Short mmCIF file of C-alpha atoms in Angstrom, two decimals:
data_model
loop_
_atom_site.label_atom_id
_atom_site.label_comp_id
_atom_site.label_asym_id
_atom_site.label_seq_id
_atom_site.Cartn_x
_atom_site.Cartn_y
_atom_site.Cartn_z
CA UNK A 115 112.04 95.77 106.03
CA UNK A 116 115.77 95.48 106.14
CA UNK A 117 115.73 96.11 110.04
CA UNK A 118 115.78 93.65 112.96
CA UNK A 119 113.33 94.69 115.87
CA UNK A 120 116.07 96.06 117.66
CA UNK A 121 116.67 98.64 114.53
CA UNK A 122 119.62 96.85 113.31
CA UNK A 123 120.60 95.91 109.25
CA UNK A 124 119.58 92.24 108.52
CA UNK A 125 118.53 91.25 104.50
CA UNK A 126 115.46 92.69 103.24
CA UNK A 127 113.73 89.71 101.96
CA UNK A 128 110.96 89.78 99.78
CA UNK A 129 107.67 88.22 100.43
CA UNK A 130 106.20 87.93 96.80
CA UNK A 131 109.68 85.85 96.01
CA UNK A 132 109.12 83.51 98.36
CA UNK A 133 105.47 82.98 97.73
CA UNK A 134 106.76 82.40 94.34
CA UNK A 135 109.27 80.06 95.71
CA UNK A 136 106.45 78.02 97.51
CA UNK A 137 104.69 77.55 94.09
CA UNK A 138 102.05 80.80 94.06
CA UNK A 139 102.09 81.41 90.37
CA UNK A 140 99.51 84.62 91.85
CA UNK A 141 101.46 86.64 94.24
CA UNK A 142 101.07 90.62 93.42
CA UNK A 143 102.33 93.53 95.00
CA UNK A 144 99.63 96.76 95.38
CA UNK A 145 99.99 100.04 96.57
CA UNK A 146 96.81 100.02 98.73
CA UNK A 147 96.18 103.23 98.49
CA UNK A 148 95.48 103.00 94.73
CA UNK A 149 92.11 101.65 95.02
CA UNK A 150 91.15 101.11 91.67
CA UNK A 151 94.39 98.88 91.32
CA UNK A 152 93.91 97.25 94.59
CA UNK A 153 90.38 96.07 93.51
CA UNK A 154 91.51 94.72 90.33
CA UNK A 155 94.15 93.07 91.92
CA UNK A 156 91.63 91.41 94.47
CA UNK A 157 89.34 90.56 92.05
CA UNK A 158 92.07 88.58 89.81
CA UNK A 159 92.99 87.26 92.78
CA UNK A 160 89.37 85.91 93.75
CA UNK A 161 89.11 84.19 90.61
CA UNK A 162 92.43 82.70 90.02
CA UNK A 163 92.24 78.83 89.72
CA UNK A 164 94.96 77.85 92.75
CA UNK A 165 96.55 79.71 95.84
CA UNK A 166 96.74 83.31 95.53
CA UNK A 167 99.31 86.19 97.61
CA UNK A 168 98.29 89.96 97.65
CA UNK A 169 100.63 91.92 99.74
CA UNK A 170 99.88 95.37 100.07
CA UNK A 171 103.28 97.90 100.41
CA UNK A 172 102.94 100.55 101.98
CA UNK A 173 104.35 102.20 105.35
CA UNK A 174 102.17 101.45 107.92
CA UNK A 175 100.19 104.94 108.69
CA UNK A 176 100.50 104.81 112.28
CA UNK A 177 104.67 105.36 111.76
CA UNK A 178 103.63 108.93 110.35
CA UNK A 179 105.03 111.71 112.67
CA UNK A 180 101.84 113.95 113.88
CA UNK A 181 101.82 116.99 111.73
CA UNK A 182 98.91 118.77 113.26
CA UNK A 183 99.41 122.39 110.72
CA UNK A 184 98.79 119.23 107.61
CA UNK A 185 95.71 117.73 107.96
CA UNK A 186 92.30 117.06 105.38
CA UNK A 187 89.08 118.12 106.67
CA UNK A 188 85.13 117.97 104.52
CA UNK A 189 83.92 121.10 103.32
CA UNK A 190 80.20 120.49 104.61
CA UNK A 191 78.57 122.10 101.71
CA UNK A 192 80.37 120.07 99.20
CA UNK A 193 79.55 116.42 101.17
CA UNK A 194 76.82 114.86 99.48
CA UNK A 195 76.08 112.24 102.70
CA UNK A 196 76.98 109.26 100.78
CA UNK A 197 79.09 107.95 102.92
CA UNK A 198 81.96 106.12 100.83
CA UNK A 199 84.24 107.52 103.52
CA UNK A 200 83.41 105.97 106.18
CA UNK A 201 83.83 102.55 104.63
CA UNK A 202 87.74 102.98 104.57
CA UNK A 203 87.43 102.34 108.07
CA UNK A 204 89.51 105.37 109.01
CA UNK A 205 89.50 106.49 113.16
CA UNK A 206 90.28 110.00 111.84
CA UNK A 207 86.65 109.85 109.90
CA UNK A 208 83.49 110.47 112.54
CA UNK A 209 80.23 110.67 111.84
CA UNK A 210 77.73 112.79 114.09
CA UNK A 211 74.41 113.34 114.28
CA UNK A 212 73.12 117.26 114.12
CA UNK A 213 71.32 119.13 116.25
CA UNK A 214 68.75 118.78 113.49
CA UNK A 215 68.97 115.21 113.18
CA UNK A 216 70.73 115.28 110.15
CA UNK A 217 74.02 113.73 109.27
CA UNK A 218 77.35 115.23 109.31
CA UNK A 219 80.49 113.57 108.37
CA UNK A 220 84.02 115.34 109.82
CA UNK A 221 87.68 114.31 109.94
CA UNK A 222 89.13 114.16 113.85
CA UNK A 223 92.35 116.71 112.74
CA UNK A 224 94.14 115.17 115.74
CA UNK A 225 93.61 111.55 113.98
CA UNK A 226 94.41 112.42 110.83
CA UNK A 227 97.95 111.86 109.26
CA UNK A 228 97.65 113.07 106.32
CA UNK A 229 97.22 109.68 103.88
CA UNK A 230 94.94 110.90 101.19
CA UNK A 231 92.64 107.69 101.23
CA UNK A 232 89.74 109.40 101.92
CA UNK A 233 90.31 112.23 99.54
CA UNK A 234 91.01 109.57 96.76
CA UNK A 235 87.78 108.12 97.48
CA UNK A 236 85.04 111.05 97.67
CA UNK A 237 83.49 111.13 94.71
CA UNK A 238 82.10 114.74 95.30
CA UNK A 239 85.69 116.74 95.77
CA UNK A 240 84.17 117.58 99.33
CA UNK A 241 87.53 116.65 101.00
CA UNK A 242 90.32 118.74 101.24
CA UNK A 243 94.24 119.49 102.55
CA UNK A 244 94.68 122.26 105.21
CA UNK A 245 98.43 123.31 105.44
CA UNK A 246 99.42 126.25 107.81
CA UNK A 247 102.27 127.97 106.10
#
């Protein structure tokens, strides 16, 4: 990171070079919020004859300052159930049962910081970003 625990400078030191150093001839960087990517990357690195390093780069969601006027939220009529959401694994993603019995898929707004995982992933356009001007 380029930061000691107590917040102070120290050298940012780069995990991929050092794999390298070690003798991973595999070791990939991935933005894990490019799936598509991510899965390729995986999948090379499943089949790759010898020791293998994936690190995935991104700031760690749970640093994100609240915003609770930015938010994405499921337009019900759009959600087609299928459920490809709730694999990310997201806490902001709930799933209820109706009064009905039927499922219903929301997004906690008070959870949610704003990512875009989820959107990236619906393959139905039923999520979408709410911003209060």
């Amino acid at each position: 990171t380029g930061k000691t625990l107590m917040g102070e400078e120290s050298p940012h030191l780069s995990i991929t070079k050092i794999a390298r150093a070690m003798g991973f001839d595999f070791a990939r960087e991935v933005d894990p919020f490019h799936f598509k990517e991510l899965k390729e990357t995986i999948t090379s690195a499943l089949s790759y004859d010898g020791p293998s390093l994936i690190v995935a780069k991104k700031p760690c969601v749970l640093l994100f300052k609240q915003d609770y006027t930015h938010y994405y939220y499921i337009e019900q009529d759009d959600c087609k159930k299928c459920k490809i959401c709730l694999k990310l694994g997201c806490p902001s993603i709930e799933k209820r049962e109706t009064e009905d019995g039927s499922l219903s898929v929301t997004i906690n707004t008070f959870l949610c910081n704003s990512c875009g995982l989820c959107k990236n992933q619906c393959p139905f356009g039923a999520i979408h970003f709410h911003q209060e001007t």
